[in-house]
């Protein structure tokens, strides 16, 4: 009994050391987690504050925008600025909104379909010089867009397509090198047994692509669609060059025209900017689940 008691007393320092070590490990883990959350909160604030300032400035009076110290909430919320921005004759918001939806939607459909088909061909079909063609396709990402802009403009000028959305939409049905690469990597992660089983059942390549492979890459396809829609929604240079009729302007170009008319009316300009950005915010909230899922799956499958 005495020997057992001596063993227990001898083991107490060891247990005490192990307990303290476990406590220090848990403490370091909690501190690291708290530091990560603090960093994420700080980064989120950095991104959210400019958006908040834009929205809240659209509801202020002109004097409150440049007041010192800063006024983070207006003394009187001027909801009339929303109606003023929507009904201003030089800024037909609904018409510009429809133009943007048509432009961005058409480009999104063209890019998603073409990149899905071309990426499938590079990943699942075997034909001569396939890898060489894929390397050439990927290498085009290193060419600055301004280099190909002048020849493209001259081509559409000879075709008589200037002044319409066709020069902006038609090239998207030929694919995008970055999204082709992305879709190819995703297709390569799918098991070949699916294609082999479908071929045994008599399915052709088009049916395999449309009925089997395309539903499996839905998440990646949604990511392509979201990125394309956002980039096209913000596009300013393309519509500025190819469109000449103000009735055809998208919101990005219409906002520039509105800004040129309201260089000193900051509340109206901020409200117009808010209305232009609002559709993208709504789009993100409705598609964030698919967006995050697509990015995660693409990274794993690649």
PDB file of C-alpha atoms in Angstrom:
ATOM      1  CA  UNK A   1       0.000   0.000   0.000  1.00  0.00           C
ATOM      2  CA  UNK A   2       2.813   2.365   0.881  1.00  0.00           C
ATOM      3  CA  UNK A   3       4.591   1.492  -2.357  1.00  0.00           C
ATOM      4  CA  UNK A   4       1.436   2.288  -4.362  1.00  0.00           C
ATOM      5  CA  UNK A   5       1.083   5.610  -2.570  1.00  0.00           C
ATOM      6  CA  UNK A   6       4.704   6.472  -3.373  1.00  0.00           C
ATOM      7  CA  UNK A   7       4.076   5.715  -7.070  1.00  0.00           C
ATOM      8  CA  UNK A   8       1.012   7.943  -7.104  1.00  0.00           C
ATOM      9  CA  UNK A   9       2.907  10.772  -5.428  1.00  0.00           C
ATOM     10  CA  UNK A  10       5.766  10.342  -7.910  1.00  0.00           C
ATOM     11  CA  UNK A  11       3.369  10.539 -10.858  1.00  0.00           C
ATOM     12  CA  UNK A  12       1.705  13.750  -9.683  1.00  0.00           C
ATOM     13  CA  UNK A  13       4.423  16.096 -11.074  1.00  0.00           C
ATOM     14  CA  UNK A  14       4.146  14.388 -14.463  1.00  0.00           C
ATOM     15  CA  UNK A  15       0.353  14.744 -14.513  1.00  0.00           C
ATOM     16  CA  UNK A  16       0.702  18.361 -13.449  1.00  0.00           C
ATOM     17  CA  UNK A  17       3.158  19.052 -16.287  1.00  0.00           C
ATOM     18  CA  UNK A  18       0.894  17.341 -18.845  1.00  0.00           C
ATOM     19  CA  UNK A  19      -2.119  19.326 -17.597  1.00  0.00           C
ATOM     20  CA  UNK A  20      -0.275  22.634 -17.833  1.00  0.00           C
ATOM     21  CA  UNK A  21       0.957  21.742 -21.317  1.00  0.00           C
ATOM     22  CA  UNK A  22      -2.602  20.910 -22.433  1.00  0.00           C
ATOM     23  CA  UNK A  23      -3.867  24.181 -21.008  1.00  0.00           C
ATOM     24  CA  UNK A  24      -1.164  26.159 -22.812  1.00  0.00           C
ATOM     25  CA  UNK A  25      -2.010  24.339 -26.074  1.00  0.00           C
ATOM     26  CA  UNK A  26      -5.712  25.173 -25.693  1.00  0.00           C
ATOM     27  CA  UNK A  27      -4.855  28.767 -24.846  1.00  0.00           C
ATOM     28  CA  UNK A  28      -2.641  29.118 -27.927  1.00  0.00           C
ATOM     29  CA  UNK A  29      -5.376  27.566 -30.070  1.00  0.00           C
ATOM     30  CA  UNK A  30      -7.994  29.984 -28.723  1.00  0.00           C
ATOM     31  CA  UNK A  31      -5.660  32.964 -29.200  1.00  0.00           C
ATOM     32  CA  UNK A  32      -4.877  31.925 -32.776  1.00  0.00           C
ATOM     33  CA  UNK A  33      -8.591  31.526 -33.508  1.00  0.00           C
ATOM     34  CA  UNK A  34      -9.344  34.928 -31.983  1.00  0.00           C
ATOM     35  CA  UNK A  35      -6.551  36.508 -34.043  1.00  0.00           C
ATOM     36  CA  UNK A  36      -7.931  34.949 -37.235  1.00  0.00           C
ATOM     37  CA  UNK A  37     -11.425  36.246 -36.522  1.00  0.00           C
ATOM     38  CA  UNK A  38     -10.074  39.697 -35.686  1.00  0.00           C
ATOM     39  CA  UNK A  39      -8.167  39.763 -38.976  1.00  0.00           C
ATOM     40  CA  UNK A  40     -11.252  38.673 -40.924  1.00  0.00           C
ATOM     41  CA  UNK A  41     -13.384  41.313 -39.216  1.00  0.00           C
ATOM     42  CA  UNK A  42     -10.788  44.000 -40.001  1.00  0.00           C
ATOM     43  CA  UNK A  43     -10.620  42.994 -43.678  1.00  0.00           C
ATOM     44  CA  UNK A  44     -14.437  42.887 -43.869  1.00  0.00           C
ATOM     45  CA  UNK A  45     -14.650  46.395 -42.417  1.00  0.00           C
ATOM     46  CA  UNK A  46     -12.118  47.669 -44.965  1.00  0.00           C
ATOM     47  CA  UNK A  47     -14.304  46.359 -47.801  1.00  0.00           C
ATOM     48  CA  UNK A  48     -17.685  47.280 -46.313  1.00  0.00           C
ATOM     49  CA  UNK A  49     -16.946  50.876 -45.232  1.00  0.00           C
ATOM     50  CA  UNK A  50     -16.658  52.309 -48.799  1.00  0.00           C
ATOM     51  CA  UNK A  51     -19.915  50.611 -49.796  1.00  0.00           C
ATOM     52  CA  UNK A  52     -21.646  51.894 -46.675  1.00  0.00           C
ATOM     53  CA  UNK A  53     -20.316  55.392 -47.332  1.00  0.00           C
ATOM     54  CA  UNK A  54     -21.622  55.308 -50.906  1.00  0.00           C
ATOM     55  CA  UNK A  55     -25.096  54.166 -49.822  1.00  0.00           C
ATOM     56  CA  UNK A  56     -25.404  56.559 -46.896  1.00  0.00           C
ATOM     57  CA  UNK A  57     -24.045  59.507 -48.914  1.00  0.00           C
ATOM     58  CA  UNK A  58     -26.874  58.974 -51.386  1.00  0.00           C
ATOM     59  CA  UNK A  59     -29.311  59.703 -48.557  1.00  0.00           C
ATOM     60  CA  UNK A  60     -27.553  62.833 -47.286  1.00  0.00           C
ATOM     61  CA  UNK A  61     -27.630  66.512 -48.044  1.00  0.00           C
ATOM     62  CA  UNK A  62     -24.717  67.955 -50.020  1.00  0.00           C
ATOM     63  CA  UNK A  63     -23.375  69.790 -46.988  1.00  0.00           C
ATOM     64  CA  UNK A  64     -23.310  66.635 -44.855  1.00  0.00           C
ATOM     65  CA  UNK A  65     -21.088  64.718 -47.264  1.00  0.00           C
ATOM     66  CA  UNK A  66     -18.088  67.018 -46.769  1.00  0.00           C
ATOM     67  CA  UNK A  67     -18.806  67.925 -43.135  1.00  0.00           C
ATOM     68  CA  UNK A  68     -16.028  67.611 -40.555  1.00  0.00           C
ATOM     69  CA  UNK A  69     -16.071  65.554 -38.443  1.00  0.00           C
ATOM     70  CA  UNK A  70     -17.568  62.879 -40.659  1.00  0.00           C
ATOM     71  CA  UNK A  71     -21.303  62.286 -40.369  1.00  0.00           C
ATOM     72  CA  UNK A  72     -21.844  58.509 -40.441  1.00  0.00           C
ATOM     73  CA  UNK A  73     -25.634  58.805 -40.393  1.00  0.00           C
ATOM     74  CA  UNK A  74     -27.586  61.730 -41.885  1.00  0.00           C
ATOM     75  CA  UNK A  75     -29.549  63.984 -39.592  1.00  0.00           C
ATOM     76  CA  UNK A  76     -32.445  63.734 -42.049  1.00  0.00           C
ATOM     77  CA  UNK A  77     -32.643  60.717 -44.353  1.00  0.00           C
ATOM     78  CA  UNK A  78     -33.500  62.082 -47.785  1.00  0.00           C
ATOM     79  CA  UNK A  79     -35.416  59.277 -49.470  1.00  0.00           C
ATOM     80  CA  UNK A  80     -36.337  61.789 -52.142  1.00  0.00           C
ATOM     81  CA  UNK A  81     -32.859  61.263 -53.612  1.00  0.00           C
ATOM     82  CA  UNK A  82     -33.917  57.758 -54.652  1.00  0.00           C
ATOM     83  CA  UNK A  83     -36.897  59.062 -56.599  1.00  0.00           C
ATOM     84  CA  UNK A  84     -34.804  61.897 -58.045  1.00  0.00           C
ATOM     85  CA  UNK A  85     -32.177  59.472 -59.353  1.00  0.00           C
ATOM     86  CA  UNK A  86     -34.793  57.094 -60.780  1.00  0.00           C
ATOM     87  CA  UNK A  87     -36.865  59.755 -62.507  1.00  0.00           C
ATOM     88  CA  UNK A  88     -34.133  62.083 -63.759  1.00  0.00           C
ATOM     89  CA  UNK A  89     -34.656  62.569 -67.541  1.00  0.00           C
ATOM     90  CA  UNK A  90     -30.946  62.224 -68.337  1.00  0.00           C
ATOM     91  CA  UNK A  91     -30.695  58.940 -66.429  1.00  0.00           C
ATOM     92  CA  UNK A  92     -33.500  56.553 -67.528  1.00  0.00           C
ATOM     93  CA  UNK A  93     -32.607  53.915 -64.963  1.00  0.00           C
ATOM     94  CA  UNK A  94     -35.036  51.218 -66.098  1.00  0.00           C
ATOM     95  CA  UNK A  95     -33.910  51.445 -69.714  1.00  0.00           C
ATOM     96  CA  UNK A  96     -30.241  51.315 -68.724  1.00  0.00           C
ATOM     97  CA  UNK A  97     -31.026  48.438 -66.371  1.00  0.00           C
ATOM     98  CA  UNK A  98     -32.645  46.432 -69.164  1.00  0.00           C
ATOM     99  CA  UNK A  99     -29.708  47.142 -71.463  1.00  0.00           C
ATOM    100  CA  UNK A 100     -27.278  45.920 -68.796  1.00  0.00           C
ATOM    101  CA  UNK A 101     -29.317  42.790 -68.117  1.00  0.00           C
ATOM    102  CA  UNK A 102     -29.529  42.015 -71.839  1.00  0.00           C
ATOM    103  CA  UNK A 103     -25.839  42.683 -72.424  1.00  0.00           C
ATOM    104  CA  UNK A 104     -24.527  40.842 -69.361  1.00  0.00           C
ATOM    105  CA  UNK A 105     -27.030  37.993 -69.747  1.00  0.00           C
ATOM    106  CA  UNK A 106     -26.169  37.388 -73.413  1.00  0.00           C
ATOM    107  CA  UNK A 107     -22.441  37.447 -72.728  1.00  0.00           C
ATOM    108  CA  UNK A 108     -22.898  35.100 -69.775  1.00  0.00           C
ATOM    109  CA  UNK A 109     -24.863  32.573 -71.822  1.00  0.00           C
ATOM    110  CA  UNK A 110     -22.354  32.676 -74.662  1.00  0.00           C
ATOM    111  CA  UNK A 111     -19.330  32.340 -72.391  1.00  0.00           C
ATOM    112  CA  UNK A 112     -20.793  29.544 -70.259  1.00  0.00           C
ATOM    113  CA  UNK A 113     -21.911  27.406 -73.214  1.00  0.00           C
ATOM    114  CA  UNK A 114     -18.770  27.859 -75.298  1.00  0.00           C
ATOM    115  CA  UNK A 115     -16.332  27.326 -72.422  1.00  0.00           C
ATOM    116  CA  UNK A 116     -18.216  24.255 -71.204  1.00  0.00           C
ATOM    117  CA  UNK A 117     -18.137  22.698 -74.694  1.00  0.00           C
ATOM    118  CA  UNK A 118     -14.503  23.567 -75.482  1.00  0.00           C
ATOM    119  CA  UNK A 119     -13.320  22.536 -72.017  1.00  0.00           C
ATOM    120  CA  UNK A 120     -15.082  19.191 -72.471  1.00  0.00           C
ATOM    121  CA  UNK A 121     -13.342  18.681 -75.803  1.00  0.00           C
ATOM    122  CA  UNK A 122      -9.887  19.362 -74.361  1.00  0.00           C
ATOM    123  CA  UNK A 123     -10.505  17.155 -71.327  1.00  0.00           C
ATOM    124  CA  UNK A 124     -12.522  14.183 -72.571  1.00  0.00           C
ATOM    125  CA  UNK A 125     -11.896  13.849 -76.316  1.00  0.00           C
ATOM    126  CA  UNK A 126      -8.782  12.426 -77.960  1.00  0.00           C
ATOM    127  CA  UNK A 127      -7.699  13.999 -81.243  1.00  0.00           C
ATOM    128  CA  UNK A 128      -4.359  14.881 -82.876  1.00  0.00           C
ATOM    129  CA  UNK A 129      -2.415  17.812 -81.398  1.00  0.00           C
ATOM    130  CA  UNK A 130      -4.986  18.280 -78.659  1.00  0.00           C
ATOM    131  CA  UNK A 131      -2.415  19.338 -76.074  1.00  0.00           C
ATOM    132  CA  UNK A 132      -0.763  21.744 -78.529  1.00  0.00           C
ATOM    133  CA  UNK A 133      -4.081  23.452 -79.249  1.00  0.00           C
ATOM    134  CA  UNK A 134      -4.793  23.671 -75.532  1.00  0.00           C
ATOM    135  CA  UNK A 135      -1.383  25.226 -74.894  1.00  0.00           C
ATOM    136  CA  UNK A 136      -2.017  27.794 -77.622  1.00  0.00           C
ATOM    137  CA  UNK A 137      -5.430  28.554 -76.126  1.00  0.00           C
ATOM    138  CA  UNK A 138      -4.015  29.095 -72.641  1.00  0.00           C
ATOM    139  CA  UNK A 139      -1.124  31.178 -73.976  1.00  0.00           C
ATOM    140  CA  UNK A 140      -3.591  33.713 -75.386  1.00  0.00           C
ATOM    141  CA  UNK A 141      -4.195  34.871 -71.801  1.00  0.00           C
ATOM    142  CA  UNK A 142      -0.765  36.533 -71.949  1.00  0.00           C
ATOM    143  CA  UNK A 143      -1.826  38.769 -74.850  1.00  0.00           C
ATOM    144  CA  UNK A 144      -3.072  42.171 -73.607  1.00  0.00           C
ATOM    145  CA  UNK A 145      -6.632  42.842 -74.803  1.00  0.00           C
ATOM    146  CA  UNK A 146      -5.618  46.220 -76.226  1.00  0.00           C
ATOM    147  CA  UNK A 147      -3.381  44.399 -78.747  1.00  0.00           C
ATOM    148  CA  UNK A 148      -6.338  42.609 -80.339  1.00  0.00           C
ATOM    149  CA  UNK A 149      -8.772  45.473 -79.916  1.00  0.00           C
ATOM    150  CA  UNK A 150      -7.857  47.424 -83.075  1.00  0.00           C
ATOM    151  CA  UNK A 151      -8.008  44.404 -85.462  1.00  0.00           C
ATOM    152  CA  UNK A 152     -11.298  43.350 -83.859  1.00  0.00           C
ATOM    153  CA  UNK A 153     -12.719  46.836 -84.220  1.00  0.00           C
ATOM    154  CA  UNK A 154     -11.685  47.015 -87.883  1.00  0.00           C
ATOM    155  CA  UNK A 155     -13.234  43.597 -88.533  1.00  0.00           C
ATOM    156  CA  UNK A 156     -16.605  44.569 -87.074  1.00  0.00           C
ATOM    157  CA  UNK A 157     -16.433  47.891 -88.890  1.00  0.00           C
ATOM    158  CA  UNK A 158     -16.099  46.119 -92.236  1.00  0.00           C
ATOM    159  CA  UNK A 159     -18.960  43.819 -91.273  1.00  0.00           C
ATOM    160  CA  UNK A 160     -21.142  46.854 -90.555  1.00  0.00           C
ATOM    161  CA  UNK A 161     -21.910  45.815 -86.974  1.00  0.00           C
ATOM    162  CA  UNK A 162     -20.829  49.002 -85.198  1.00  0.00           C
ATOM    163  CA  UNK A 163     -23.517  50.741 -83.191  1.00  0.00           C
ATOM    164  CA  UNK A 164     -25.023  47.488 -81.907  1.00  0.00           C
ATOM    165  CA  UNK A 165     -24.385  44.899 -79.207  1.00  0.00           C
ATOM    166  CA  UNK A 166     -23.262  42.247 -81.696  1.00  0.00           C
ATOM    167  CA  UNK A 167     -19.528  43.128 -81.526  1.00  0.00           C
ATOM    168  CA  UNK A 168     -19.766  42.786 -77.741  1.00  0.00           C
ATOM    169  CA  UNK A 169     -21.756  39.539 -77.668  1.00  0.00           C
ATOM    170  CA  UNK A 170     -20.630  37.456 -80.671  1.00  0.00           C
ATOM    171  CA  UNK A 171     -16.977  36.942 -79.563  1.00  0.00           C
ATOM    172  CA  UNK A 172     -18.136  35.454 -76.256  1.00  0.00           C
ATOM    173  CA  UNK A 173     -19.604  32.467 -78.114  1.00  0.00           C
ATOM    174  CA  UNK A 174     -16.032  31.562 -79.134  1.00  0.00           C
ATOM    175  CA  UNK A 175     -14.898  30.923 -75.556  1.00  0.00           C
ATOM    176  CA  UNK A 176     -12.663  32.498 -72.941  1.00  0.00           C
ATOM    177  CA  UNK A 177      -9.198  31.031 -72.358  1.00  0.00           C
ATOM    178  CA  UNK A 178      -9.296  31.312 -68.572  1.00  0.00           C
ATOM    179  CA  UNK A 179     -12.716  29.699 -68.202  1.00  0.00           C
ATOM    180  CA  UNK A 180     -11.833  27.003 -70.773  1.00  0.00           C
ATOM    181  CA  UNK A 181      -8.850  26.090 -68.620  1.00  0.00           C
ATOM    182  CA  UNK A 182     -11.036  26.101 -65.515  1.00  0.00           C
ATOM    183  CA  UNK A 183     -13.705  23.867 -67.052  1.00  0.00           C
ATOM    184  CA  UNK A 184     -11.100  21.487 -68.449  1.00  0.00           C
ATOM    185  CA  UNK A 185      -9.555  20.983 -65.020  1.00  0.00           C
ATOM    186  CA  UNK A 186     -12.968  20.230 -63.577  1.00  0.00           C
ATOM    187  CA  UNK A 187     -13.843  17.739 -66.341  1.00  0.00           C
ATOM    188  CA  UNK A 188     -10.537  15.930 -65.825  1.00  0.00           C
ATOM    189  CA  UNK A 189     -11.514  15.252 -62.222  1.00  0.00           C
ATOM    190  CA  UNK A 190     -14.623  13.293 -63.264  1.00  0.00           C
ATOM    191  CA  UNK A 191     -14.310   9.489 -63.525  1.00  0.00           C
ATOM    192  CA  UNK A 192     -13.908   8.051 -66.997  1.00  0.00           C
ATOM    193  CA  UNK A 193     -16.213   5.167 -66.074  1.00  0.00           C
ATOM    194  CA  UNK A 194     -19.208   7.472 -66.549  1.00  0.00           C
ATOM    195  CA  UNK A 195     -18.340   8.118 -70.190  1.00  0.00           C
ATOM    196  CA  UNK A 196     -17.459   4.482 -70.846  1.00  0.00           C
ATOM    197  CA  UNK A 197     -20.756   3.272 -69.387  1.00  0.00           C
ATOM    198  CA  UNK A 198     -22.710   5.771 -71.471  1.00  0.00           C
ATOM    199  CA  UNK A 199     -20.884   4.702 -74.651  1.00  0.00           C
ATOM    200  CA  UNK A 200     -21.691   1.069 -73.911  1.00  0.00           C
ATOM    201  CA  UNK A 201     -25.362   2.081 -73.741  1.00  0.00           C
ATOM    202  CA  UNK A 202     -25.042   3.690 -77.179  1.00  0.00           C
ATOM    203  CA  UNK A 203     -24.757   7.355 -76.210  1.00  0.00           C
ATOM    204  CA  UNK A 204     -22.772   9.673 -78.450  1.00  0.00           C
ATOM    205  CA  UNK A 205     -20.376  12.389 -77.361  1.00  0.00           C
ATOM    206  CA  UNK A 206     -22.993  15.139 -77.579  1.00  0.00           C
ATOM    207  CA  UNK A 207     -25.432  13.203 -75.422  1.00  0.00           C
ATOM    208  CA  UNK A 208     -22.694  12.381 -72.906  1.00  0.00           C
ATOM    209  CA  UNK A 209     -21.727  16.030 -72.725  1.00  0.00           C
ATOM    210  CA  UNK A 210     -25.277  17.416 -72.476  1.00  0.00           C
ATOM    211  CA  UNK A 211     -26.983  14.777 -70.346  1.00  0.00           C
ATOM    212  CA  UNK A 212     -24.173  13.471 -68.105  1.00  0.00           C
ATOM    213  CA  UNK A 213     -21.156  15.766 -67.891  1.00  0.00           C
ATOM    214  CA  UNK A 214     -22.833  19.170 -67.939  1.00  0.00           C
ATOM    215  CA  UNK A 215     -25.033  18.488 -64.866  1.00  0.00           C
ATOM    216  CA  UNK A 216     -21.966  17.253 -62.969  1.00  0.00           C
ATOM    217  CA  UNK A 217     -20.071  20.501 -63.575  1.00  0.00           C
ATOM    218  CA  UNK A 218     -23.030  22.708 -62.663  1.00  0.00           C
ATOM    219  CA  UNK A 219     -21.199  24.310 -59.737  1.00  0.00           C
ATOM    220  CA  UNK A 220     -18.211  25.302 -61.882  1.00  0.00           C
ATOM    221  CA  UNK A 221     -20.567  26.505 -64.600  1.00  0.00           C
ATOM    222  CA  UNK A 222     -22.336  28.760 -62.094  1.00  0.00           C
ATOM    223  CA  UNK A 223     -18.980  30.232 -61.064  1.00  0.00           C
ATOM    224  CA  UNK A 224     -18.204  30.966 -64.726  1.00  0.00           C
ATOM    225  CA  UNK A 225     -21.621  32.573 -65.137  1.00  0.00           C
ATOM    226  CA  UNK A 226     -21.291  34.734 -62.004  1.00  0.00           C
ATOM    227  CA  UNK A 227     -17.796  35.967 -62.838  1.00  0.00           C
ATOM    228  CA  UNK A 228     -18.771  36.708 -66.425  1.00  0.00           C
ATOM    229  CA  UNK A 229     -21.952  38.517 -65.414  1.00  0.00           C
ATOM    230  CA  UNK A 230     -20.142  40.699 -62.863  1.00  0.00           C
ATOM    231  CA  UNK A 231     -17.292  41.570 -65.234  1.00  0.00           C
ATOM    232  CA  UNK A 232     -19.699  42.369 -68.066  1.00  0.00           C
ATOM    233  CA  UNK A 233     -21.970  44.412 -65.792  1.00  0.00           C
ATOM    234  CA  UNK A 234     -18.997  46.637 -64.947  1.00  0.00           C
ATOM    235  CA  UNK A 235     -17.676  46.807 -68.503  1.00  0.00           C
ATOM    236  CA  UNK A 236     -17.220  50.395 -69.600  1.00  0.00           C
ATOM    237  CA  UNK A 237     -14.693  50.383 -72.427  1.00  0.00           C
ATOM    238  CA  UNK A 238     -16.533  47.997 -74.775  1.00  0.00           C
ATOM    239  CA  UNK A 239     -19.899  49.803 -74.781  1.00  0.00           C
ATOM    240  CA  UNK A 240     -18.111  53.156 -74.976  1.00  0.00           C
ATOM    241  CA  UNK A 241     -16.384  52.141 -78.215  1.00  0.00           C
ATOM    242  CA  UNK A 242     -19.084  50.143 -79.995  1.00  0.00           C
ATOM    243  CA  UNK A 243     -22.305  51.909 -78.932  1.00  0.00           C
ATOM    244  CA  UNK A 244     -23.268  55.340 -80.205  1.00  0.00           C
ATOM    245  CA  UNK A 245     -26.982  55.592 -79.356  1.00  0.00           C
ATOM    246  CA  UNK A 246     -27.629  56.722 -75.730  1.00  0.00           C
ATOM    247  CA  UNK A 247     -30.743  54.547 -75.672  1.00  0.00           C
ATOM    248  CA  UNK A 248     -28.458  51.509 -75.924  1.00  0.00           C
ATOM    249  CA  UNK A 249     -26.200  52.459 -73.021  1.00  0.00           C
ATOM    250  CA  UNK A 250     -25.842  49.985 -70.140  1.00  0.00           C
ATOM    251  CA  UNK A 251     -25.757  51.244 -66.564  1.00  0.00           C
ATOM    252  CA  UNK A 252     -21.966  51.571 -66.520  1.00  0.00           C
ATOM    253  CA  UNK A 253     -22.018  53.998 -69.442  1.00  0.00           C
ATOM    254  CA  UNK A 254     -25.251  55.658 -68.356  1.00  0.00           C
ATOM    255  CA  UNK A 255     -23.737  56.351 -64.940  1.00  0.00           C
ATOM    256  CA  UNK A 256     -20.795  58.081 -66.602  1.00  0.00           C
ATOM    257  CA  UNK A 257     -23.201  60.292 -68.574  1.00  0.00           C
ATOM    258  CA  UNK A 258     -25.114  60.996 -65.359  1.00  0.00           C
ATOM    259  CA  UNK A 259     -21.870  61.909 -63.588  1.00  0.00           C
ATOM    260  CA  UNK A 260     -20.915  64.373 -66.312  1.00  0.00           C
ATOM    261  CA  UNK A 261     -24.223  66.165 -65.712  1.00  0.00           C
ATOM    262  CA  UNK A 262     -23.976  66.115 -61.903  1.00  0.00           C
ATOM    263  CA  UNK A 263     -20.355  66.913 -61.148  1.00  0.00           C
ATOM    264  CA  UNK A 264     -21.350  68.845 -58.017  1.00  0.00           C
ATOM    265  CA  UNK A 265     -24.544  67.058 -56.948  1.00  0.00           C
ATOM    266  CA  UNK A 266     -22.820  64.336 -54.947  1.00  0.00           C
ATOM    267  CA  UNK A 267     -25.918  62.874 -53.231  1.00  0.00           C
ATOM    268  CA  UNK A 268     -27.634  62.165 -56.556  1.00  0.00           C
ATOM    269  CA  UNK A 269     -24.440  60.734 -58.030  1.00  0.00           C
ATOM    270  CA  UNK A 270     -23.933  58.463 -54.998  1.00  0.00           C
ATOM    271  CA  UNK A 271     -27.542  57.317 -55.181  1.00  0.00           C
ATOM    272  CA  UNK A 272     -27.186  56.544 -58.892  1.00  0.00           C
ATOM    273  CA  UNK A 273     -24.017  54.556 -58.104  1.00  0.00           C
ATOM    274  CA  UNK A 274     -25.896  52.670 -55.394  1.00  0.00           C
ATOM    275  CA  UNK A 275     -28.721  51.796 -57.777  1.00  0.00           C
ATOM    276  CA  UNK A 276     -26.161  50.594 -60.321  1.00  0.00           C
ATOM    277  CA  UNK A 277     -24.418  48.370 -57.769  1.00  0.00           C
ATOM    278  CA  UNK A 278     -27.579  47.025 -56.135  1.00  0.00           C
ATOM    279  CA  UNK A 279     -28.327  44.312 -58.760  1.00  0.00           C
ATOM    280  CA  UNK A 280     -24.870  42.799 -58.219  1.00  0.00           C
ATOM    281  CA  UNK A 281     -25.414  42.696 -54.459  1.00  0.00           C
ATOM    282  CA  UNK A 282     -28.771  40.967 -54.943  1.00  0.00           C
ATOM    283  CA  UNK A 283     -27.171  38.507 -57.374  1.00  0.00           C
ATOM    284  CA  UNK A 284     -24.459  37.614 -54.875  1.00  0.00           C
ATOM    285  CA  UNK A 285     -26.884  37.008 -52.019  1.00  0.00           C
ATOM    286  CA  UNK A 286     -28.966  34.656 -54.163  1.00  0.00           C
ATOM    287  CA  UNK A 287     -25.984  32.752 -55.609  1.00  0.00           C
ATOM    288  CA  UNK A 288     -23.350  32.840 -52.860  1.00  0.00           C
ATOM    289  CA  UNK A 289     -23.969  29.189 -51.926  1.00  0.00           C
ATOM    290  CA  UNK A 290     -23.352  27.998 -55.493  1.00  0.00           C
ATOM    291  CA  UNK A 291     -20.487  30.458 -55.873  1.00  0.00           C
ATOM    292  CA  UNK A 292     -18.571  29.176 -52.826  1.00  0.00           C
ATOM    293  CA  UNK A 293     -19.401  25.566 -53.623  1.00  0.00           C
ATOM    294  CA  UNK A 294     -18.147  25.957 -57.183  1.00  0.00           C
ATOM    295  CA  UNK A 295     -14.859  27.519 -56.107  1.00  0.00           C
ATOM    296  CA  UNK A 296     -14.282  24.790 -53.500  1.00  0.00           C
ATOM    297  CA  UNK A 297     -15.108  21.916 -55.824  1.00  0.00           C
ATOM    298  CA  UNK A 298     -13.037  23.398 -58.650  1.00  0.00           C
ATOM    299  CA  UNK A 299     -10.024  23.625 -56.380  1.00  0.00           C
ATOM    300  CA  UNK A 300     -10.458  20.032 -55.186  1.00  0.00           C
ATOM    301  CA  UNK A 301     -11.097  18.572 -58.621  1.00  0.00           C
ATOM    302  CA  UNK A 302      -8.249  20.485 -60.239  1.00  0.00           C
TER     303      UNK A 302
END
